[in-house]
Structure formats: structure tokens, C-alpha cells
mmCIF file of C-alpha atoms in Angstrom:
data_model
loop_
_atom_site.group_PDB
_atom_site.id
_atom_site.type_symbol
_atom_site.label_atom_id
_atom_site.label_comp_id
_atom_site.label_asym_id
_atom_site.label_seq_id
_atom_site.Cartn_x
_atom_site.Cartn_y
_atom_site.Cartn_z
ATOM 1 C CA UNK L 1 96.645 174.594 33.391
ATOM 2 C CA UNK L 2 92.762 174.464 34.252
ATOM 3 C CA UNK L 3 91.850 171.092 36.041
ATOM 4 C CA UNK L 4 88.629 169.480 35.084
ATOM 5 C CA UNK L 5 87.013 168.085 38.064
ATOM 6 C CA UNK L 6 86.023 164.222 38.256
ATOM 7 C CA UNK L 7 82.685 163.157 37.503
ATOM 8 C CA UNK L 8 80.891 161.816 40.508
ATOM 9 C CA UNK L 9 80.570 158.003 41.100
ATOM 10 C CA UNK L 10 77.810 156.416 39.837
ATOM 11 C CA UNK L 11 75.163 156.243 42.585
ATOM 12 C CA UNK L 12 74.916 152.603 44.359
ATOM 13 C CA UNK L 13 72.114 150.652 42.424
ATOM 14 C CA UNK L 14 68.936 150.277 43.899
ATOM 15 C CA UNK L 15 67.438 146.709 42.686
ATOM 16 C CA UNK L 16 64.194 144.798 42.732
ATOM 17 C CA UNK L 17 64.414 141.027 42.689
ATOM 18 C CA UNK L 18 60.949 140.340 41.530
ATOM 19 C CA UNK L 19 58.983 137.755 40.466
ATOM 20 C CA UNK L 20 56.658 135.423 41.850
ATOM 21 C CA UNK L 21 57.037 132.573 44.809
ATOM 22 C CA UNK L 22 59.838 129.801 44.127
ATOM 23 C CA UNK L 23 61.312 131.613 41.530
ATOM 24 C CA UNK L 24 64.635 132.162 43.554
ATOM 25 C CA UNK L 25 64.390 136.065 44.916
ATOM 26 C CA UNK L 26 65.806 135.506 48.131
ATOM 27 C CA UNK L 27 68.644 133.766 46.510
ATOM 28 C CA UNK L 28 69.768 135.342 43.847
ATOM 29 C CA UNK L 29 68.837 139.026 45.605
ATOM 30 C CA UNK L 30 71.611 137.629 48.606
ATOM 31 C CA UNK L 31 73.997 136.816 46.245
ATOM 32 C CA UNK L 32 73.170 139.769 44.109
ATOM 33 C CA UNK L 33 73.523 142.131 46.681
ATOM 34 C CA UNK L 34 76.996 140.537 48.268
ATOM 35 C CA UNK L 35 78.419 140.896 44.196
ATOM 36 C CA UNK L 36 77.482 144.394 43.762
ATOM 37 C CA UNK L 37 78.543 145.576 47.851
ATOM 38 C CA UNK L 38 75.125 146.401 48.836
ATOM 39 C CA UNK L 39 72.900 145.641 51.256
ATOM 40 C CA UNK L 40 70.149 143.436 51.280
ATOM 41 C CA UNK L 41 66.332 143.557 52.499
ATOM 42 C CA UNK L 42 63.694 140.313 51.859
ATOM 43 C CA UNK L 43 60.488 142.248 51.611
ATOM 44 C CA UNK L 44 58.404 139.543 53.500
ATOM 45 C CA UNK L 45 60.134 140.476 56.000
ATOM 46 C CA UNK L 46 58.227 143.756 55.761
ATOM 47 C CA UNK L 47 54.699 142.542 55.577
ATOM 48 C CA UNK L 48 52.171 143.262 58.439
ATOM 49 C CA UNK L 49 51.138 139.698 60.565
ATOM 50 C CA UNK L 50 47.942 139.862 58.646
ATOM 51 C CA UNK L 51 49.323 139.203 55.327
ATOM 52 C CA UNK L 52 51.256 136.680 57.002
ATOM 53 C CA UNK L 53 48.317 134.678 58.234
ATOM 54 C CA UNK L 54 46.188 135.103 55.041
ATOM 55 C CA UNK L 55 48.991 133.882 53.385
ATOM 56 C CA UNK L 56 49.559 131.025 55.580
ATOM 57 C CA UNK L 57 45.912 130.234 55.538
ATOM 58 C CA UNK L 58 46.137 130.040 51.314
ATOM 59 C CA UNK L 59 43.954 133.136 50.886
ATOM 60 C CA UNK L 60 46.044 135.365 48.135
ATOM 61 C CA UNK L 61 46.512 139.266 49.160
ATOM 62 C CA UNK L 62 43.860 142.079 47.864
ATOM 63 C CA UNK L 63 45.586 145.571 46.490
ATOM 64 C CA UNK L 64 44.406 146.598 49.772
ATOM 65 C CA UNK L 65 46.751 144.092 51.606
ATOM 66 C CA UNK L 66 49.707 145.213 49.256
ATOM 67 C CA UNK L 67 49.608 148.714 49.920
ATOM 68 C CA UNK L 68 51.132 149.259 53.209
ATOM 69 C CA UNK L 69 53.767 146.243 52.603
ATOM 70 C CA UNK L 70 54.657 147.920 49.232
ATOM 71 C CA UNK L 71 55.064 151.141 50.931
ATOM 72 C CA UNK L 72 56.987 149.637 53.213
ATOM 73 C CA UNK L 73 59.451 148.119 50.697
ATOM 74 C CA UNK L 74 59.300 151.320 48.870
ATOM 75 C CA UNK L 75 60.631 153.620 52.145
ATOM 76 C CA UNK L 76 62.916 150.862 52.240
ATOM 77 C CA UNK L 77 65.101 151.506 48.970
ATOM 78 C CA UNK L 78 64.000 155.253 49.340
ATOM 79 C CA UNK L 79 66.092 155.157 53.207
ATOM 80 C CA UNK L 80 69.062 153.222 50.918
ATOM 81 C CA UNK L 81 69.561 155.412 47.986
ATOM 82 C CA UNK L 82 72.912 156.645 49.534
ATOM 83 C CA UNK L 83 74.228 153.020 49.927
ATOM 84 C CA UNK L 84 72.199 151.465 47.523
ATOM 85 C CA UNK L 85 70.328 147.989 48.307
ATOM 86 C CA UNK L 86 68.769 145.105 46.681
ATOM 87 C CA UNK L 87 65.222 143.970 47.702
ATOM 88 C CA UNK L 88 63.442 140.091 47.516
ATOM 89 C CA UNK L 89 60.141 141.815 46.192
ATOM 90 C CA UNK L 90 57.280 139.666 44.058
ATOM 91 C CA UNK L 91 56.225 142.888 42.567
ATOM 92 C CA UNK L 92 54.048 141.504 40.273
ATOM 93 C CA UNK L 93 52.142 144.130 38.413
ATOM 94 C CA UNK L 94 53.063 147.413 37.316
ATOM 95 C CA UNK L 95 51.440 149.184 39.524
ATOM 96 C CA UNK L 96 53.324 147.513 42.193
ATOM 97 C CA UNK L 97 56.457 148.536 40.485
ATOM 98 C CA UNK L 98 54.847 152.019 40.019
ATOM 99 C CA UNK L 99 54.215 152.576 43.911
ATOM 100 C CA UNK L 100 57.936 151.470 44.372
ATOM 101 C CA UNK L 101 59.239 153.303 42.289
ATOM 102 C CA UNK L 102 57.276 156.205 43.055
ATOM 103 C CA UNK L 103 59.347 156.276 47.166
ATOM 104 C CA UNK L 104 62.837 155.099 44.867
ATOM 105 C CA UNK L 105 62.383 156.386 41.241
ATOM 106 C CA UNK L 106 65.742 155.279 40.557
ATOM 107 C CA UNK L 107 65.080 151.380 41.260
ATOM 108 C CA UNK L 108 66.002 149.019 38.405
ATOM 109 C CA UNK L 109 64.140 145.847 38.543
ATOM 110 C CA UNK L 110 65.306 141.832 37.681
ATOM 111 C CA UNK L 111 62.383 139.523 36.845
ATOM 112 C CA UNK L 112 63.122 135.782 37.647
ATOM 113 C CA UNK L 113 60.700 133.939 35.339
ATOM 114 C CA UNK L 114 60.311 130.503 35.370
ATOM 115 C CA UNK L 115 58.280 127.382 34.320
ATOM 116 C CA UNK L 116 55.261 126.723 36.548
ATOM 117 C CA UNK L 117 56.606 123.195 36.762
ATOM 118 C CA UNK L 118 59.891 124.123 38.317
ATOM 119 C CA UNK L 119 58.358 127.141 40.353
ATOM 120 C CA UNK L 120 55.963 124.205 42.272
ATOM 121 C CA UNK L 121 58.679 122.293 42.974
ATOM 122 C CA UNK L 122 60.725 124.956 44.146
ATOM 123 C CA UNK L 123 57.842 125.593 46.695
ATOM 124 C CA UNK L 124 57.157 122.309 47.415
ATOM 125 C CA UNK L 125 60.514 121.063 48.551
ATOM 126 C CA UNK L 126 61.306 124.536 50.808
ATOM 127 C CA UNK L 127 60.507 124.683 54.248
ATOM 128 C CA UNK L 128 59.669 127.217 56.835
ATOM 129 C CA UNK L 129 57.974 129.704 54.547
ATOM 130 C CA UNK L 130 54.561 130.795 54.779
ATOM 131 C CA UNK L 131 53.455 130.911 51.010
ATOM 132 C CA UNK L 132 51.883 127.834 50.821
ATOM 133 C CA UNK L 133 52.481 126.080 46.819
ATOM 134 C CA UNK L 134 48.150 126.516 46.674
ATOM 135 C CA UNK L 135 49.071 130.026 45.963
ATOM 136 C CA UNK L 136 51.320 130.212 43.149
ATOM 137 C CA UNK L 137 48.726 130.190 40.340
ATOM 138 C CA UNK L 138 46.903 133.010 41.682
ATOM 139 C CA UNK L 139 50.712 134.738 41.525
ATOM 140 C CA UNK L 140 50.948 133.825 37.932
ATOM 141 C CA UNK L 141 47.877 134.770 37.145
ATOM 142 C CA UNK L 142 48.459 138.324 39.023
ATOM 143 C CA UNK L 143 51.541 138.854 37.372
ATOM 144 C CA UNK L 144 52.313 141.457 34.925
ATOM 145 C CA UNK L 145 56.090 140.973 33.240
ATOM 146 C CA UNK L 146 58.229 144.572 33.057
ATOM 147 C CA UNK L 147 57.146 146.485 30.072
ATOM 148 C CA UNK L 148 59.720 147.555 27.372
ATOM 149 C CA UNK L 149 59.673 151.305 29.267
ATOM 150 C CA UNK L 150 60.664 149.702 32.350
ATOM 151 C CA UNK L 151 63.814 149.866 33.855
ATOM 152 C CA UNK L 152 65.471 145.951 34.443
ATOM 153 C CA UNK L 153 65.692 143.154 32.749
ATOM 154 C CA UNK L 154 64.326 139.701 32.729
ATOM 155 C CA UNK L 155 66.112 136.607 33.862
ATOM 156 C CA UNK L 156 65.306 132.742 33.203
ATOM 157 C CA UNK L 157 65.659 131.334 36.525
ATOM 158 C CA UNK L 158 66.195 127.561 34.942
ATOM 159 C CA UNK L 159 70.065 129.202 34.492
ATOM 160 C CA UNK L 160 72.413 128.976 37.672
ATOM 161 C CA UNK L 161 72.334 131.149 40.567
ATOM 162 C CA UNK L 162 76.203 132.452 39.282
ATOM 163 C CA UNK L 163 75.052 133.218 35.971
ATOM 164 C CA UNK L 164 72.052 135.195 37.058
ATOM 165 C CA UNK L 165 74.191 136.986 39.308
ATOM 166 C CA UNK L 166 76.359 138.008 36.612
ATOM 167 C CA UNK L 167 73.650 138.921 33.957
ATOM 168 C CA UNK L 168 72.070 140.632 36.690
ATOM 169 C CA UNK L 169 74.728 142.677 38.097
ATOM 170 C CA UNK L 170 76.058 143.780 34.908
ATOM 171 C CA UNK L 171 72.435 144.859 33.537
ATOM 172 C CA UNK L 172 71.898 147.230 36.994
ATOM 173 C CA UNK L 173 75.773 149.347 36.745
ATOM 174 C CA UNK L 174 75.711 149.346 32.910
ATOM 175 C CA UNK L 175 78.603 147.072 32.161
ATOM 176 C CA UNK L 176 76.471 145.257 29.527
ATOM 177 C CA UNK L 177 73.405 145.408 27.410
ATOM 178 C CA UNK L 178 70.164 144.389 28.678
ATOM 179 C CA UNK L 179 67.581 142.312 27.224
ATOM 180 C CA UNK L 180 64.615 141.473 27.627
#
């Protein structure tokens, strides 16, 4: 009797939370990453102290500024592809994406999108973070949804933290269809 051999295991998702400030990356990346047994990185985390103080001062970040953050985040998920990871990431346009995806071409991407409305208050009400709410139009206005050949899926963030879990988890291993 010939014995077919198993099939590997699917490889451990790599996962972009993206979208811009206040729309709940941080939380629903945590709570992504604890669901699917991964771990999990906040990209500001991984921006230089001069980001950090532009930001803090209310001046928005040049492509220039981005670069060696997004390279950052991008050796990130590139040093995690054996364990997978999920990653807090704005990654607003697509040529963010493209850069990350370019260390990690694997990554599969979730945008939280949101009402301005709720966004502001998100930011508003938080504390201890250096975007300041005088940013988040020039976020919107920066931001560039996934496009249909993009890998991920697009989330309304006015649904519970659970429920985006759930959408989200099943969209990165397959378990369900994605929309957009």
C-alpha cells in the first residue's frame, strides 16, 4: 500500500491591521492576534523619535518620514513569517502596502473604516497617545482603501470588537469568503 504524505500546514497568517488613527488597530490587532495564536507588534512602536515629535507637534509625516518606519514594520512580519504575526499599521496608501508587502509578500491586510464622526471621538476621548485628533483629516485625506487585487478585506469598525475579530480571522485562514 503506497502512503500519500500529508500536505503541510498552512503557514501562520501574516496580517495588517490598517487604517487610519481611532479606528481601533491596536484593539482589534490584540485581540486578533490572541484568536488566531500569533503574535502581535503595534507599528508606532517602530517609528523613529522624529516621527514621534512631528506627530506630537500636529505636523502629518512626508513619504520621506514613512520610509524607514514602513521598513521597519515590513522586516517586522518578514522576521515572523515562521510564526506568523499581526501588525497595528495605518498603511494608508498602496504604496505603503506595496513596500510592506514587498519585505512580507504574503501579508493579508484588514481595513478598519469608519465614520469621521466616530474616528474624532475615538481620538478625542484616548489618552497617552501622540497622534493628536488635528491630524486625522490629513489621514483621511492620505488614505487610499485596498484595491480589489489586494489581498484583505475591509471591516466597518461601528461593529463590535468580537465581531471584527471573527470576520477578520476567518477572512486571513480561509474559513470564509471575503468581501469587500
Amino acid at each position: 500500500m503506497t502512503h500519500q504524505p500529508s500536505p503541510p500546514p498552512p503557514a501562520p497568517p501574516l496580517v495588517v491591521v490598517m487604517g487610519v488613527s481611532g479606528s481601533g488597530k491596536s484593539t482589534v490587532g490584540a485581540a486578533l492576534a490572541a484568536d488566531l495564536g500569533v503574535p502581535f507588534t503595534d507599528a508606532d512602536g517602530l517609528h523613529p523619535a522624529a516621527n514621534v515629535a512631528k506627530m506630537r507637534a500636529g505636523i502629518p509625516l512626508t513619504d520621506a518620514d514613512r520610509a524607514p518606519w514602513l521598513d521597519a514594520v515590513g522586516a517586522e512580519l518578514a522576521g515572523h513569517a515562521r510564526t506568523g504575526l499581526v501588525v497595528a499599521c495605518s498603511a494608508l496608501r498602496r504604496a505603503y502596502r506595496d513596500r510592506l508587502r514587498g519585505h512580507a509578500p504574503a501579508t493579508v491586510f484588514l481595513h478598519l473604516a469608519g465614520d469621521r464622526a466616530v474616528l474624532a471621538d475615538r481620538m478625542t476621548g484616548r489618552e497617552g497617545h501622540f497622534m493628536p485628533p488635528a491630524l486625522l483629516d490629513s489621514q483621511i485625506d492620505t488614505l487610499e482603501p485596498l484595491a480589489a487585487d489586494e489581498a484583505g478585506t475591509t471591516l466597518d469598525t461601528a461593529r463590535p470588537v468580537a465581531e471584527l475579530v471573527a470576520t477578520g480571522a476567518a477572512a486571513v485562514t480561509g474559513t470564509e469568503a471575503c468581501s469587500r
